[in-house]
GROMACS .gro file of C-alpha atoms in nm:
model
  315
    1UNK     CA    1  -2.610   2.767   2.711
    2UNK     CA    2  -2.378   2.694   3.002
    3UNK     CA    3  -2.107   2.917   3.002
    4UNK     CA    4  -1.744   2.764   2.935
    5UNK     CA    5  -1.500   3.055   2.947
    6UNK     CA    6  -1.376   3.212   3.213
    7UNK     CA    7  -1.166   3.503   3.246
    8UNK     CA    8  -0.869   3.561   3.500
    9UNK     CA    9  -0.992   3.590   3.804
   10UNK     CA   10  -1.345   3.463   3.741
   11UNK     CA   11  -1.299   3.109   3.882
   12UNK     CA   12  -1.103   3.221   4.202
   13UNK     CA   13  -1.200   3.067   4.512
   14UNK     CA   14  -0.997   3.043   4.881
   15UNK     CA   15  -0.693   3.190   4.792
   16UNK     CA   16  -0.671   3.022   4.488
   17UNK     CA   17  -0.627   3.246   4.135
   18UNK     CA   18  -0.834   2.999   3.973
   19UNK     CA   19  -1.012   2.666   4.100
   20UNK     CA   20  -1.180   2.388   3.828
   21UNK     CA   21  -1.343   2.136   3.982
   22UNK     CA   22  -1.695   1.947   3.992
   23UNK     CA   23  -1.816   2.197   4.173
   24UNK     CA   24  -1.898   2.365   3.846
   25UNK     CA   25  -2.228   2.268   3.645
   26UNK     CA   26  -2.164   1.968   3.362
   27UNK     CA   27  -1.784   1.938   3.480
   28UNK     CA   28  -1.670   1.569   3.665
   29UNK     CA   29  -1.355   1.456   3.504
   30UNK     CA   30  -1.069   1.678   3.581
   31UNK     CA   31  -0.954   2.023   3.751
   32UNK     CA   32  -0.709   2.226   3.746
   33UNK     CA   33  -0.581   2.467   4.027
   34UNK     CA   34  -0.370   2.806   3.976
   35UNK     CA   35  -0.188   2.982   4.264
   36UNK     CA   36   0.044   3.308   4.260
   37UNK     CA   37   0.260   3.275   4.579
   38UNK     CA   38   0.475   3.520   4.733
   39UNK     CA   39   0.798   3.424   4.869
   40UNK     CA   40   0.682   3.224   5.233
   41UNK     CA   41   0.337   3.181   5.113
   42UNK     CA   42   0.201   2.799   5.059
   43UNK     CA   43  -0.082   2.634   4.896
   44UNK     CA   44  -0.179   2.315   5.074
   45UNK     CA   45  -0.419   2.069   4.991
   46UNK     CA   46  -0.556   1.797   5.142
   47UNK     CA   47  -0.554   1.418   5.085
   48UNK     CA   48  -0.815   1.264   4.878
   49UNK     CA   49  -0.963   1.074   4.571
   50UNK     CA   50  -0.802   1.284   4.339
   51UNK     CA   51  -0.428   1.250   4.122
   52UNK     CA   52  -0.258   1.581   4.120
   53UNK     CA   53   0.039   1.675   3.897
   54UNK     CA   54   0.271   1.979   4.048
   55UNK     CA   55   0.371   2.248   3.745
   56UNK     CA   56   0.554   2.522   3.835
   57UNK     CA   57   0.438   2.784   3.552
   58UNK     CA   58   0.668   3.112   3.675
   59UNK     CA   59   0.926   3.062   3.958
   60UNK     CA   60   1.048   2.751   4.155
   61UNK     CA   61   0.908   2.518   4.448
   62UNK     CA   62   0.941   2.291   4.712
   63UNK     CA   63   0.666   2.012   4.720
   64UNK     CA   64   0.624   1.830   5.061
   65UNK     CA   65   0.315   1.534   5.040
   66UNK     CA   66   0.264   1.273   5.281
   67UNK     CA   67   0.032   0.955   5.141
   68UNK     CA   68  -0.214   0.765   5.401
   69UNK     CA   69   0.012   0.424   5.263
   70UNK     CA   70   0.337   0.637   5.444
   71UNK     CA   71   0.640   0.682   5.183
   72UNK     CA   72   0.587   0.605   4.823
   73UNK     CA   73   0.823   0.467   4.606
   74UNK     CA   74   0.943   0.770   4.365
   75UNK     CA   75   1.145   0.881   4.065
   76UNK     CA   76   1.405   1.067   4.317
   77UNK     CA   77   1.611   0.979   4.610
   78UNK     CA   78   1.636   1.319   4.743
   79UNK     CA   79   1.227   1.302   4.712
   80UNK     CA   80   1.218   0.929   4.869
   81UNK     CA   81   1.422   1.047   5.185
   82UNK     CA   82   1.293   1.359   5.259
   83UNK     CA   83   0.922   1.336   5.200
   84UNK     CA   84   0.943   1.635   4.970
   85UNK     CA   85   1.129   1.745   4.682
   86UNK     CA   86   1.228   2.077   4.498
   87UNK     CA   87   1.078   2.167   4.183
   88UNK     CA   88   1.345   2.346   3.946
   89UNK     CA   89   1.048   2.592   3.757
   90UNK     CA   90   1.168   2.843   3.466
   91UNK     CA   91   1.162   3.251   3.408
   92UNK     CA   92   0.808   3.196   3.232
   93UNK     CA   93   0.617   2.959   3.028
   94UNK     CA   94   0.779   3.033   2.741
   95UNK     CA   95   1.114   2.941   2.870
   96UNK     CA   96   1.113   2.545   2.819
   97UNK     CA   97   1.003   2.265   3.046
   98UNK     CA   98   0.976   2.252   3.448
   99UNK     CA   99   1.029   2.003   3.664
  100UNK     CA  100   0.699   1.814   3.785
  101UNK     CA  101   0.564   1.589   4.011
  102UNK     CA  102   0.283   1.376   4.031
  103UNK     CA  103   0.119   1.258   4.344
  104UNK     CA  104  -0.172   0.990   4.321
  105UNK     CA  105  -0.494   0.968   4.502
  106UNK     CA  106  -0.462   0.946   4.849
  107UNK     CA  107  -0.197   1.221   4.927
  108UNK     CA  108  -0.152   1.531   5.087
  109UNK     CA  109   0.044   1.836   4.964
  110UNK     CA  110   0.155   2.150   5.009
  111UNK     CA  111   0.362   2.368   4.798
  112UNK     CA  112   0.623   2.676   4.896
  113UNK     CA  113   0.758   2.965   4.674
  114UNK     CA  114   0.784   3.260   4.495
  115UNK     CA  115   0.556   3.214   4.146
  116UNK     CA  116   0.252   3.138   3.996
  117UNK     CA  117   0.225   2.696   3.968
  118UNK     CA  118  -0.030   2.508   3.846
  119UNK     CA  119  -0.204   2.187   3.979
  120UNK     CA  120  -0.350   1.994   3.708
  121UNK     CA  121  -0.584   1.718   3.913
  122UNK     CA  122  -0.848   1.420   3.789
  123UNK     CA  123  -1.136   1.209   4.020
  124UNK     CA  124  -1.024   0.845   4.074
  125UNK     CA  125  -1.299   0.640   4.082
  126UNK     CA  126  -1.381   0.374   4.322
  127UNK     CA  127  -1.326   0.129   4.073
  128UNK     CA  128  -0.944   0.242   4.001
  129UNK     CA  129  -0.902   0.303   4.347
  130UNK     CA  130  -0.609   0.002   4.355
  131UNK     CA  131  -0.466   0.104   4.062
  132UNK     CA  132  -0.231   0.339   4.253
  133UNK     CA  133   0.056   0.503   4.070
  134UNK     CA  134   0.376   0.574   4.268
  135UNK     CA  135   0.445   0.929   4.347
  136UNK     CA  136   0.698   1.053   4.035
  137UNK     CA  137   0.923   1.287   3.964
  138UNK     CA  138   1.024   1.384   3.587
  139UNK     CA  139   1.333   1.634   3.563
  140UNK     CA  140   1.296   1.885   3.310
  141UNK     CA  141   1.603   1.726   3.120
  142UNK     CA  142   1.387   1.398   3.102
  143UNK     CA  143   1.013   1.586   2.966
  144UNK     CA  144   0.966   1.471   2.580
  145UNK     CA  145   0.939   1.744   2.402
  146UNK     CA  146   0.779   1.748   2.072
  147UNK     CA  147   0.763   1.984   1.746
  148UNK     CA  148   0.428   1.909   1.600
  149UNK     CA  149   0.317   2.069   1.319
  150UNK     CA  150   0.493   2.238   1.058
  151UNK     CA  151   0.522   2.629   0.854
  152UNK     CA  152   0.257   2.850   1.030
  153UNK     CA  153   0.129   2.525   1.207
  154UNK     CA  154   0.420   2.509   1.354
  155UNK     CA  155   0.408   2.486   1.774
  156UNK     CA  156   0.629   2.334   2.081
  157UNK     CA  157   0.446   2.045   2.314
  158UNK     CA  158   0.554   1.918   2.671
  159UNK     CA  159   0.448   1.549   2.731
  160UNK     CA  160   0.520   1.528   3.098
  161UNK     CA  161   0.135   1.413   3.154
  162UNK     CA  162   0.060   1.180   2.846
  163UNK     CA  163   0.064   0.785   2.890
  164UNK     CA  164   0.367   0.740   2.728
  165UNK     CA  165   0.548   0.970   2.988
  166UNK     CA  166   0.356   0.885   3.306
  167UNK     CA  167   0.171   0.601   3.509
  168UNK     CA  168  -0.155   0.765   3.589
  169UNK     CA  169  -0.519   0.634   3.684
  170UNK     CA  170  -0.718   0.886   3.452
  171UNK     CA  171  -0.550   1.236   3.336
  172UNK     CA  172  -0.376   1.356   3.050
  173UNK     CA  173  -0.132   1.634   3.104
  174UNK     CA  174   0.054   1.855   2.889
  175UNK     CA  175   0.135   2.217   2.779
  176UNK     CA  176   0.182   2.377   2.428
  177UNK     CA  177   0.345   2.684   2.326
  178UNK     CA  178   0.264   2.847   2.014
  179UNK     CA  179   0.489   3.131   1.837
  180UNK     CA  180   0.349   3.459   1.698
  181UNK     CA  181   0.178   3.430   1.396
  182UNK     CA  182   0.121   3.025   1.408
  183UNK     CA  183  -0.189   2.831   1.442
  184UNK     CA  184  -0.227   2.531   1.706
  185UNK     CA  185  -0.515   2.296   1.801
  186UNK     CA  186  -0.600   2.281   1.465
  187UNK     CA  187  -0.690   2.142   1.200
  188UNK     CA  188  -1.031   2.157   1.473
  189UNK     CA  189  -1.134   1.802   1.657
  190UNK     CA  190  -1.302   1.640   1.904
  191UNK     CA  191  -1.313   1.333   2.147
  192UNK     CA  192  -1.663   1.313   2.263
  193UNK     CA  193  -1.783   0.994   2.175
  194UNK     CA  194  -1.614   0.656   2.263
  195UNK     CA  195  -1.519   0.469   1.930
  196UNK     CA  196  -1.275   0.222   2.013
  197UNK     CA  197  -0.894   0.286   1.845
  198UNK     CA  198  -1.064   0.620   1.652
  199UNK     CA  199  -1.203   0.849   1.946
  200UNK     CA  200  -1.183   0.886   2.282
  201UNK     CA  201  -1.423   1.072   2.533
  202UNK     CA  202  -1.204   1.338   2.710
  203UNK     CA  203  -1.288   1.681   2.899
  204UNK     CA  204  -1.014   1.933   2.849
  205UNK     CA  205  -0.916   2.238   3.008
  206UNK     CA  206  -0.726   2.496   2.848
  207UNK     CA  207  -0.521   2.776   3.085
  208UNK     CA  208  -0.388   3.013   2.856
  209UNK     CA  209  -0.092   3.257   2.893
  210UNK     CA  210   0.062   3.541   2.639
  211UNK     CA  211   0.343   3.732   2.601
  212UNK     CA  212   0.531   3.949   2.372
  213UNK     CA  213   0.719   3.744   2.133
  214UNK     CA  214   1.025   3.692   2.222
  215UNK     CA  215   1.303   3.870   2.079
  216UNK     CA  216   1.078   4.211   2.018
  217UNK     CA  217   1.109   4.548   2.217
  218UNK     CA  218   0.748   4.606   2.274
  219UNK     CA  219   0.610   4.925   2.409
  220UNK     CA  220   0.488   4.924   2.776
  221UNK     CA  221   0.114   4.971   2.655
  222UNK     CA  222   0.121   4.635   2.478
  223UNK     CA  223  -0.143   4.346   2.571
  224UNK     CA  224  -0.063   4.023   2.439
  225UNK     CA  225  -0.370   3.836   2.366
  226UNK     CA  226  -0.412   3.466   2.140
  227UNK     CA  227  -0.775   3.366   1.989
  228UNK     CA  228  -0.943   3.052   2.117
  229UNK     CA  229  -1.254   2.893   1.948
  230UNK     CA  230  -1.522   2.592   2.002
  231UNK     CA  231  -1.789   2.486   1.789
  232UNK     CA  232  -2.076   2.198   1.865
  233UNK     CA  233  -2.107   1.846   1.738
  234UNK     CA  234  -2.368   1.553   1.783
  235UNK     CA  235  -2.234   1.544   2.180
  236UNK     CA  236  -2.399   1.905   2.308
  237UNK     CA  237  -2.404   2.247   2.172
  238UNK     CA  238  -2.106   2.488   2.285
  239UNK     CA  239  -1.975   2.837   2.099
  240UNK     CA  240  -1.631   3.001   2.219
  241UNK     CA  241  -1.509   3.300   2.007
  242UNK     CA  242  -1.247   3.448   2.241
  243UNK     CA  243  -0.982   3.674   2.274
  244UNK     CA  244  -0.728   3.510   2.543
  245UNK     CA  245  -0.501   3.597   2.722
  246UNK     CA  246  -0.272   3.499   3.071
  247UNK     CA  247  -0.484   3.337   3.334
  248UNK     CA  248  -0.795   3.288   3.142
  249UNK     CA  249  -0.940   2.954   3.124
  250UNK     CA  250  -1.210   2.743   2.838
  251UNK     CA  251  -1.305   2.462   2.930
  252UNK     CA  252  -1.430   2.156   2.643
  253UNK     CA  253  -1.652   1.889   2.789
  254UNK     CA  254  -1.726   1.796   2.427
  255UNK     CA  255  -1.791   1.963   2.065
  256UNK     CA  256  -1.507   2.106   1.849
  257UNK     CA  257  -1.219   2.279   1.947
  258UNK     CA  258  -0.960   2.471   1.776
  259UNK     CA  259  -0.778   2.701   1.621
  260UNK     CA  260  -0.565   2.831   1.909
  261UNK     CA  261  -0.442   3.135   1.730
  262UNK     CA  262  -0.125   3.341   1.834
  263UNK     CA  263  -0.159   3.731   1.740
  264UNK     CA  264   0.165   3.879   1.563
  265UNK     CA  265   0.369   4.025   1.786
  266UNK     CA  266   0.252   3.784   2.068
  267UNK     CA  267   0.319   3.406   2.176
  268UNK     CA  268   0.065   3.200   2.328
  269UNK     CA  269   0.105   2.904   2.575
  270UNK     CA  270  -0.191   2.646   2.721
  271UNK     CA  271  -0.161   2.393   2.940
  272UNK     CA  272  -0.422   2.128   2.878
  273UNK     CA  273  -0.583   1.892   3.142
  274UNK     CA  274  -0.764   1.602   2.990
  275UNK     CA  275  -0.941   1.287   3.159
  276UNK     CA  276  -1.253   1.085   3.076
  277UNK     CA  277  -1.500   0.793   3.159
  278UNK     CA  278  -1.344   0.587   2.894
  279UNK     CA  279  -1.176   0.310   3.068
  280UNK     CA  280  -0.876   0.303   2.838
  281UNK     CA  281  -0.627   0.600   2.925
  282UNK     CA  282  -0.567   0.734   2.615
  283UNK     CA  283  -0.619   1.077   2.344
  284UNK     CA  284  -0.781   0.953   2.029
  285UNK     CA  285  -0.910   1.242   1.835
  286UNK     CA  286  -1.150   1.271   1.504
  287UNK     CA  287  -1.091   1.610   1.333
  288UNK     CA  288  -1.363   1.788   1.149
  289UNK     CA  289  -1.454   1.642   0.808
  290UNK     CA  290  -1.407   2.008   0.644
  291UNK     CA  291  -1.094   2.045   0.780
  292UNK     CA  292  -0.829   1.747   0.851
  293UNK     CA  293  -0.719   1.754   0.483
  294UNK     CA  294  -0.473   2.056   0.629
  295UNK     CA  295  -0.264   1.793   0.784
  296UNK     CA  296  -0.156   1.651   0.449
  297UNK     CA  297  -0.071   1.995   0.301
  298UNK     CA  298   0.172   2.025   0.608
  299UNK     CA  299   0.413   1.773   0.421
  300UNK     CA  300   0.699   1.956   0.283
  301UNK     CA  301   0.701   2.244   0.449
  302UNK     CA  302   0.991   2.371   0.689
  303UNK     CA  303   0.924   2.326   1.086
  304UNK     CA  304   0.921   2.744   1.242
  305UNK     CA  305   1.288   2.799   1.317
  306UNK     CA  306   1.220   2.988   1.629
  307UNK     CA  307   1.150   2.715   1.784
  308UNK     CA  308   1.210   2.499   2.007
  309UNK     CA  309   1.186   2.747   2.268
  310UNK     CA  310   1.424   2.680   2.579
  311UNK     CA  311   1.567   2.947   2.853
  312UNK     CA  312   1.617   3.265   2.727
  313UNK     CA  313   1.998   3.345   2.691
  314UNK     CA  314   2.122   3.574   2.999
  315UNK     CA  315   1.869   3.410   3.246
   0.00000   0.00000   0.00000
């Protein structure tokens, strides 16, 4: 079976922490890119057929692109006249949204700062080629945030990358955070097969980060860790059982996914990269006949009062 997790570290590749692309067997619809600069250190990448969206994960950055159509049309003056723009990032994942910035196919960029930032990136084909989205920039203040779930289900999404959020040719983007104790990506689902208005056929990435809960004094010893599982379905046979934890990556190109458990004493985060064949942009999910009745017994319960989870007080 081809192998579809990947510790931290496992996938690094030219000074990258972590590169997802087609270059690995049975993947073609998305990527995802992880870098842990120093202050003065850059990531550049070139132009090509290929959306990106800019996520600063720990720290903050400044984003300079140039597009083979010369200046696009943006979300941001400062961006529009200066052919670059700085990203306002956060202490840590777990700290609310960042500001991000998507770039389209076609465009060059290179990225300065002190952190650890994700690229989340998707193929355009040749037949969405002139479909091109303008380069945008979302402030943090402007990300939808949503509390999905409810009791132990209880978890925090960013929608900076969904359709409703962004103009896009192919990807999905968003990120999840899930509080000690609570269960997310569940009740388990797929989208594998294309079943107009029921299911869509997405890839997905998950890059997973953990860290003590917040608000506990943890010993120096401790090592936050989540639990991550696939299972297979009529699309192709997969099997993750996994202990996660920051910088390790699972990737779905079909079958089952879910739970995304976060251990007491721990919080877990993902950010999820999704695109597809499918010509229609869009998530359409079909959970697993044994288990989507646990949506229904989510009605009445209270939503986790920890959350949502913004910037720590005193940073």
């Amino acid at each position: 079976m081809t192998q579809w997790f990947f510790r931290n570290g496992d996938l690094a590749r030219d000074g990258w922490q972590s590169v997802v692309d087609a270059s690995l067997e049975g993947w073609q619809h998305t990527g995802l890119r992880i870098a842990e600069l120093a202050e003065g250190d850059s990531a550049p990448l070139e132009a090509g057929d290929v959306e990106r969206l800019v996520i600063p994960l720990a720290g903050s950055f400044r984003v300079e692109y140039a597009s083979a159509e010369g200046p696009d049309a943006v979300a941001s003056d400062a961006a529009t006249a200066s052919g670059g723009i700085d990203l306002a990032g956060r202490r840590s994942v777990f700290d609310g949204p960042p500001d991000v910035l998507y770039l389209p196919a076609g465009t060059s960029v290179t990225v300065t700062g002190a952190g650890r930032v994700a690229i989340a990136e998707a193929p355009v084909p040749e037949e969405s080629a002139g479909e091109q989205h303008p380069v945008t920039y979302i402030s943090k203040a402007d990300v939808p945030v949503e509390l999905r779930g409810a009791g132990r289900s209880s978890r925090q999404v960013h929608n900076y990358g969904t359709p409703a959020a962004l103009s896009a040719s192919k990807f999905i983007v968003c990120e999840v955070i899930t509080p000690a104790e609570n269960w997310s990506s569940f009740p388990a689902h797929k989208h594998d097969e294309n079943v107009p208005g029921t299911e869509s056929r997405l890839e997905e990435i998950y890059y997973f980060e953990t860290a003590v809960s917040r608000g506990l004094d943890a010993p120096a010893e401790a090592d936050p860790f989540g639990l991550f599982a696939t299972y297979s379905s009529s699309a192709g046979d997969i099997d993750i059982n996994a202990i996660v934890r920051t910088g390790d990556i699972a990737l779905v190109p079909y079958g089952y996914h879910g739970p995304a458990a976060a251990a007491p004493g721990y919080d877990m985060y993902y950010l999820n990269v999704m695109a597809g064949p499918d010509a229609e942009r869009v998530w359409n999910i079909t959970d697993d006949p044994a288990h989507g009745w646990v949506r229904s017994s989510w009605e009445g319960q209270e939503f986790d009062s920890r959350l949502p989870y913004t910037q720590a007080e005193g940073q």
